[in-house]
Amino acid sequence: MLFCFVFLVSGTGCFAQAKPNKASMLVPAESKQKAQHRLEQLRFGQVLYVYYQQQPLNSLEAIAIAEHYGIASADRPKMQLIQGGASLQLGMSEAAVELLTELIAVSQPKDVQAQAWYWLAKTSFQQGLYSVSQQAREYLYDNQLMATIEQEQWLELQYQSAFFALHDKPGEWRDTLKMLPKETIWFSYLMANAGIQLFNQGNYNDAAQMLVDAIDAAKIQPKPFDFQTSWLEGSWW
């Protein structure tokens, strides 16, 4: 009896010990790829979410984490656009221009190219590099990329073009003014800049009227458009 008990406990006799199924211990390569792809999507989704919350510094941190652990190659240009936008929001204009220029230098989908040129035009304008900003806008027009940007982004580019004309081609800025709806903030900005220019030229009566018109237009402004995140809507989500 004792021998039988020991024999049973040892697992080598009355009951055969089940051997592990090697197939059940292996994860199919296809499943691993799907899991990896899902993780990459989640990392890029985190970048989008943080940037959408208007947190540029946290966006750069999320981008650094995503780059460290890896994201899908198809999402890299979009993430670089976000990096450029976040850098611009933090006042890192030179870094933003460098990132955007890299995107422009390689072949990218039209929506990515258009956003890169838009941000480059915007960044150059804010730096006072009006000729560079003008060239970026002209590239958008020449390459028929305007159809892929937001309406408010297009209006902003129109304002920048009119501002450029206001100082370099005084006879043309009013043509652009006609294209800007009064309910957009860019109409008020342009009127105000024109008023300041007239004031500096000593044309005080016209300057006063122009500034009054700018104030009146500003009073009918709707909720400000969030141009920082509008381009994240749609197919990118």
mmCIF file of C-alpha atoms in Angstrom:
data_model
loop_
_atom_site.group_PDB
_atom_site.id
_atom_site.type_symbol
_atom_site.label_atom_id
_atom_site.label_comp_id
_atom_site.label_asym_id
_atom_site.label_seq_id
_atom_site.Cartn_x
_atom_site.Cartn_y
_atom_site.Cartn_z
ATOM 1 C CA MET A 1 0.000 0.000 0.000
ATOM 2 C CA LEU A 2 2.797 2.384 0.898
ATOM 3 C CA PHE A 3 4.528 1.624 -2.390
ATOM 4 C CA CYS A 4 1.356 2.367 -4.330
ATOM 5 C CA PHE A 5 0.890 5.692 -2.480
ATOM 6 C CA VAL A 6 4.442 6.782 -3.285
ATOM 7 C CA PHE A 7 3.965 5.628 -6.828
ATOM 8 C CA LEU A 8 0.834 7.771 -7.183
ATOM 9 C CA VAL A 9 2.368 10.843 -5.608
ATOM 10 C CA SER A 10 5.403 10.655 -7.848
ATOM 11 C CA GLY A 11 3.093 10.979 -10.873
ATOM 12 C CA THR A 12 4.946 8.274 -12.787
ATOM 13 C CA GLY A 13 2.522 5.423 -12.343
ATOM 14 C CA CYS A 14 -1.249 5.178 -12.012
ATOM 15 C CA PHE A 15 -1.948 8.658 -13.513
ATOM 16 C CA ALA A 16 -0.073 9.884 -16.555
ATOM 17 C CA GLN A 17 1.154 13.483 -16.271
ATOM 18 C CA ALA A 18 -0.269 15.721 -19.048
ATOM 19 C CA LYS A 19 2.388 17.183 -21.300
ATOM 20 C CA PRO A 20 2.059 20.867 -22.280
ATOM 21 C CA ASN A 21 0.844 21.478 -25.790
ATOM 22 C CA LYS A 22 3.604 23.388 -27.563
ATOM 23 C CA ALA A 23 1.153 24.838 -30.082
ATOM 24 C CA SER A 24 -0.910 26.433 -27.295
ATOM 25 C CA MET A 25 2.207 28.177 -25.913
ATOM 26 C CA LEU A 26 3.001 29.925 -29.194
ATOM 27 C CA VAL A 27 1.310 33.184 -30.228
ATOM 28 C CA PRO A 28 0.748 33.312 -34.003
ATOM 29 C CA ALA A 29 2.863 35.881 -35.792
ATOM 30 C CA GLU A 30 -0.288 37.439 -37.241
ATOM 31 C CA SER A 31 -1.688 38.013 -33.741
ATOM 32 C CA LYS A 32 1.564 39.626 -32.649
ATOM 33 C CA GLN A 33 1.466 41.960 -35.622
ATOM 34 C CA LYS A 34 -2.121 42.946 -34.880
ATOM 35 C CA ALA A 35 -1.254 43.607 -31.244
ATOM 36 C CA GLN A 36 1.765 45.695 -32.240
ATOM 37 C CA HIS A 37 -0.323 47.671 -34.739
ATOM 38 C CA ARG A 38 -2.929 48.307 -32.066
ATOM 39 C CA LEU A 39 -0.291 49.600 -29.655
ATOM 40 C CA GLU A 40 1.103 51.903 -32.342
ATOM 41 C CA GLN A 41 -2.393 53.260 -32.990
ATOM 42 C CA LEU A 42 -2.914 53.876 -29.282
ATOM 43 C CA ARG A 43 0.368 55.786 -29.000
ATOM 44 C CA PHE A 44 -0.481 58.010 -31.946
ATOM 45 C CA GLY A 45 -4.013 58.404 -30.618
ATOM 46 C CA GLN A 46 -2.566 59.653 -27.331
ATOM 47 C CA VAL A 47 -0.545 62.255 -29.234
ATOM 48 C CA LEU A 48 -3.673 63.401 -31.075
ATOM 49 C CA TYR A 49 -5.709 63.546 -27.877
ATOM 50 C CA VAL A 50 -3.181 65.609 -25.933
ATOM 51 C CA TYR A 51 -2.688 68.050 -28.805
ATOM 52 C CA TYR A 52 -6.452 68.325 -29.248
ATOM 53 C CA GLN A 53 -6.636 69.362 -25.577
ATOM 54 C CA GLN A 54 -4.408 72.362 -26.401
ATOM 55 C CA GLN A 55 -1.447 71.087 -24.381
ATOM 56 C CA PRO A 56 1.594 71.689 -26.623
ATOM 57 C CA LEU A 57 4.211 70.809 -24.019
ATOM 58 C CA ASN A 58 2.479 67.555 -23.122
ATOM 59 C CA SER A 59 2.082 66.923 -26.843
ATOM 60 C CA LEU A 60 5.842 67.034 -27.334
ATOM 61 C CA GLU A 61 6.245 64.650 -24.391
ATOM 62 C CA ALA A 62 3.693 62.241 -25.893
ATOM 63 C CA ILE A 63 5.498 62.464 -29.237
ATOM 64 C CA ALA A 64 8.819 61.606 -27.579
ATOM 65 C CA ILE A 65 7.236 58.544 -25.936
ATOM 66 C CA ALA A 66 5.620 57.457 -29.201
ATOM 67 C CA GLU A 67 8.910 57.821 -31.068
ATOM 68 C CA HIS A 68 10.714 55.811 -28.403
ATOM 69 C CA TYR A 69 8.297 52.873 -28.445
ATOM 70 C CA GLY A 70 7.362 53.156 -32.127
ATOM 71 C CA ILE A 71 4.384 54.134 -34.248
ATOM 72 C CA ALA A 72 3.251 53.140 -37.725
ATOM 73 C CA SER A 73 5.326 54.676 -40.492
ATOM 74 C CA ALA A 74 2.135 55.993 -42.123
ATOM 75 C CA ASP A 75 1.429 58.129 -39.034
ATOM 76 C CA ARG A 76 4.901 59.680 -38.793
ATOM 77 C CA PRO A 77 4.270 62.607 -41.173
ATOM 78 C CA LYS A 78 1.079 63.488 -39.301
ATOM 79 C CA MET A 79 2.884 63.313 -35.977
ATOM 80 C CA GLN A 80 5.634 65.537 -37.355
ATOM 81 C CA LEU A 81 2.970 68.071 -38.332
ATOM 82 C CA ILE A 82 1.670 68.023 -34.768
ATOM 83 C CA GLN A 83 5.223 68.410 -33.486
ATOM 84 C CA GLY A 84 5.660 71.442 -35.720
ATOM 85 C CA GLY A 85 2.354 72.937 -34.554
ATOM 86 C CA ALA A 86 3.134 72.321 -30.865
ATOM 87 C CA SER A 87 6.614 73.801 -31.293
ATOM 88 C CA LEU A 88 5.083 76.899 -32.863
ATOM 89 C CA GLN A 89 2.628 77.263 -29.983
ATOM 90 C CA LEU A 90 5.534 77.147 -27.530
ATOM 91 C CA GLY A 91 7.416 79.847 -29.442
ATOM 92 C CA MET A 92 9.954 77.416 -30.912
ATOM 93 C CA SER A 93 9.652 78.894 -34.390
ATOM 94 C CA GLU A 94 12.998 77.705 -35.740
ATOM 95 C CA ALA A 95 12.304 74.123 -34.687
ATOM 96 C CA ALA A 96 8.833 74.332 -36.247
ATOM 97 C CA VAL A 97 10.226 75.585 -39.568
ATOM 98 C CA GLU A 98 12.821 72.812 -39.617
ATOM 99 C CA LEU A 99 10.198 70.116 -38.997
ATOM 100 C CA LEU A 100 7.837 71.502 -41.619
ATOM 101 C CA THR A 101 10.598 71.925 -44.185
ATOM 102 C CA GLU A 102 11.501 68.253 -43.787
ATOM 103 C CA LEU A 103 7.911 67.299 -44.583
ATOM 104 C CA ILE A 104 7.863 69.504 -47.648
ATOM 105 C CA ALA A 105 11.118 68.049 -48.946
ATOM 106 C CA VAL A 106 9.736 64.511 -49.249
ATOM 107 C CA SER A 107 6.782 63.067 -51.098
ATOM 108 C CA GLN A 108 3.703 63.128 -48.867
ATOM 109 C CA PRO A 109 -0.074 62.854 -49.344
ATOM 110 C CA LYS A 110 -1.759 66.089 -50.415
ATOM 111 C CA ASP A 111 -3.364 66.757 -47.033
ATOM 112 C CA VAL A 112 0.009 66.467 -45.266
ATOM 113 C CA GLN A 113 1.728 68.663 -47.850
ATOM 114 C CA ALA A 114 -0.990 71.293 -47.600
ATOM 115 C CA GLN A 115 -0.818 71.430 -43.814
ATOM 116 C CA ALA A 116 2.980 71.617 -43.891
ATOM 117 C CA TRP A 117 2.866 74.572 -46.297
ATOM 118 C CA TYR A 118 0.115 76.220 -44.255
ATOM 119 C CA TRP A 119 2.086 75.970 -41.026
ATOM 120 C CA LEU A 120 5.234 77.162 -42.776
ATOM 121 C CA ALA A 121 3.346 80.195 -44.116
ATOM 122 C CA LYS A 122 1.923 80.887 -40.667
ATOM 123 C CA THR A 123 5.261 80.466 -38.875
ATOM 124 C CA SER A 124 7.133 82.654 -41.363
ATOM 125 C CA PHE A 125 4.448 85.341 -41.086
ATOM 126 C CA GLN A 126 4.714 85.385 -37.295
ATOM 127 C CA GLN A 127 8.481 85.722 -37.582
ATOM 128 C CA GLY A 128 8.096 88.708 -39.893
ATOM 129 C CA LEU A 129 9.469 86.775 -42.868
ATOM 130 C CA TYR A 130 6.690 87.982 -45.126
ATOM 131 C CA SER A 131 8.354 87.076 -48.423
ATOM 132 C CA VAL A 132 8.883 83.473 -47.236
ATOM 133 C CA SER A 133 5.292 83.344 -46.027
ATOM 134 C CA GLN A 134 4.113 84.658 -49.389
ATOM 135 C CA GLN A 135 6.114 81.998 -51.239
ATOM 136 C CA ALA A 136 4.549 79.257 -49.107
ATOM 137 C CA ARG A 137 1.062 80.561 -49.908
ATOM 138 C CA GLU A 138 1.866 80.766 -53.606
ATOM 139 C CA TYR A 139 3.023 77.141 -53.527
ATOM 140 C CA LEU A 140 -0.355 76.136 -52.115
ATOM 141 C CA TYR A 141 -2.106 77.980 -54.928
ATOM 142 C CA ASP A 142 0.190 76.731 -57.686
ATOM 143 C CA ASN A 143 -0.086 73.100 -56.649
ATOM 144 C CA GLN A 144 -3.845 73.142 -56.092
ATOM 145 C CA LEU A 145 -3.523 72.069 -52.487
ATOM 146 C CA MET A 146 -5.917 74.714 -51.168
ATOM 147 C CA ALA A 147 -8.828 72.286 -51.521
ATOM 148 C CA THR A 148 -7.383 70.136 -48.732
ATOM 149 C CA ILE A 149 -7.126 72.836 -46.024
ATOM 150 C CA GLU A 150 -9.831 74.200 -43.748
ATOM 151 C CA GLN A 151 -11.912 77.218 -44.769
ATOM 152 C CA GLU A 152 -10.669 79.248 -41.793
ATOM 153 C CA GLN A 153 -7.085 78.394 -42.642
ATOM 154 C CA TRP A 154 -7.706 79.660 -46.168
ATOM 155 C CA LEU A 155 -9.152 82.915 -44.775
ATOM 156 C CA GLU A 156 -6.101 83.345 -42.572
ATOM 157 C CA LEU A 157 -3.843 82.929 -45.591
ATOM 158 C CA GLN A 158 -5.933 85.515 -47.421
ATOM 159 C CA TYR A 159 -5.408 87.922 -44.542
ATOM 160 C CA GLN A 160 -1.661 87.317 -44.604
ATOM 161 C CA SER A 161 -1.604 87.959 -48.342
ATOM 162 C CA ALA A 162 -3.553 91.202 -47.888
ATOM 163 C CA PHE A 163 -1.256 92.288 -45.053
ATOM 164 C CA PHE A 164 1.709 91.702 -47.345
ATOM 165 C CA ALA A 165 0.016 93.738 -50.094
ATOM 166 C CA LEU A 166 -0.863 96.487 -47.616
ATOM 167 C CA HIS A 167 2.830 97.221 -47.147
ATOM 168 C CA ASP A 168 4.305 96.195 -50.492
ATOM 169 C CA LYS A 169 1.433 96.582 -52.978
ATOM 170 C CA PRO A 170 -0.936 99.212 -51.510
ATOM 171 C CA GLY A 171 -3.303 99.070 -54.470
ATOM 172 C CA GLU A 172 -4.119 95.356 -54.068
ATOM 173 C CA TRP A 173 -5.058 94.812 -50.448
ATOM 174 C CA ARG A 174 -8.624 96.093 -50.897
ATOM 175 C CA ASP A 175 -9.259 93.347 -53.454
ATOM 176 C CA THR A 176 -8.443 90.768 -50.800
ATOM 177 C CA LEU A 177 -10.560 92.618 -48.247
ATOM 178 C CA LYS A 178 -13.591 91.995 -50.454
ATOM 179 C CA MET A 179 -12.927 88.245 -50.176
ATOM 180 C CA LEU A 180 -12.953 88.278 -46.364
ATOM 181 C CA PRO A 181 -16.415 87.984 -44.765
ATOM 182 C CA LYS A 182 -17.058 90.656 -42.135
ATOM 183 C CA GLU A 183 -17.897 87.996 -39.571
ATOM 184 C CA THR A 184 -14.355 86.599 -39.662
ATOM 185 C CA ILE A 185 -11.697 87.936 -37.309
ATOM 186 C CA TRP A 186 -9.301 88.399 -40.204
ATOM 187 C CA PHE A 187 -11.507 91.162 -41.645
ATOM 188 C CA SER A 188 -11.171 93.107 -38.387
ATOM 189 C CA TYR A 189 -7.415 92.517 -38.241
ATOM 190 C CA LEU A 190 -6.932 93.789 -41.775
ATOM 191 C CA MET A 191 -9.072 96.875 -41.193
ATOM 192 C CA ALA A 192 -7.160 97.666 -38.007
ATOM 193 C CA ASN A 193 -3.786 97.329 -39.729
ATOM 194 C CA ALA A 194 -4.972 99.532 -42.578
ATOM 195 C CA GLY A 195 -6.136 102.120 -40.034
ATOM 196 C CA ILE A 196 -2.758 102.087 -38.305
ATOM 197 C CA GLN A 197 -0.996 102.541 -41.606
ATOM 198 C CA LEU A 198 -3.211 105.523 -42.507
ATOM 199 C CA PHE A 199 -2.556 107.027 -39.077
ATOM 200 C CA ASN A 200 1.208 106.688 -39.545
ATOM 201 C CA GLN A 201 0.836 108.426 -42.897
ATOM 202 C CA GLY A 202 -0.902 111.357 -41.214
ATOM 203 C CA ASN A 203 -4.305 110.589 -42.715
ATOM 204 C CA TYR A 204 -6.059 110.810 -39.359
ATOM 205 C CA ASN A 205 -9.701 111.115 -40.451
ATOM 206 C CA ASP A 206 -9.583 108.063 -42.718
ATOM 207 C CA ALA A 207 -7.560 106.205 -40.081
ATOM 208 C CA ALA A 208 -10.193 106.916 -37.422
ATOM 209 C CA GLN A 209 -13.002 105.694 -39.686
ATOM 210 C CA MET A 210 -11.064 102.553 -40.576
ATOM 211 C CA LEU A 211 -10.431 101.740 -36.911
ATOM 212 C CA VAL A 212 -14.099 102.346 -36.053
ATOM 213 C CA ASP A 213 -15.081 99.946 -38.850
ATOM 214 C CA ALA A 214 -12.631 97.370 -37.470
ATOM 215 C CA ILE A 215 -14.182 97.667 -33.997
ATOM 216 C CA ASP A 216 -17.706 97.349 -35.397
ATOM 217 C CA ALA A 217 -16.706 94.241 -37.346
ATOM 218 C CA ALA A 218 -15.112 92.730 -34.240
ATOM 219 C CA LYS A 219 -18.378 93.084 -32.323
ATOM 220 C CA ILE A 220 -20.122 90.583 -34.586
ATOM 221 C CA GLN A 221 -17.439 87.922 -34.276
ATOM 222 C CA PRO A 222 -18.712 84.384 -33.557
ATOM 223 C CA LYS A 223 -16.857 81.959 -31.301
ATOM 224 C CA PRO A 224 -13.163 81.939 -32.307
ATOM 225 C CA PHE A 225 -12.240 79.159 -34.689
ATOM 226 C CA ASP A 226 -9.761 76.630 -33.286
ATOM 227 C CA PHE A 227 -7.332 76.552 -36.206
ATOM 228 C CA GLN A 228 -4.754 74.691 -34.101
ATOM 229 C CA THR A 229 -6.765 71.474 -34.011
ATOM 230 C CA SER A 230 -9.396 71.745 -36.767
ATOM 231 C CA TRP A 231 -7.229 69.859 -39.236
ATOM 232 C CA LEU A 232 -7.207 66.842 -36.895
ATOM 233 C CA GLU A 233 -10.891 66.252 -37.616
ATOM 234 C CA GLY A 234 -12.166 63.850 -40.228
ATOM 235 C CA SER A 235 -10.104 61.109 -41.812
ATOM 236 C CA TRP A 236 -7.259 61.274 -39.311
ATOM 237 C CA TRP A 237 -9.405 60.020 -36.452
#
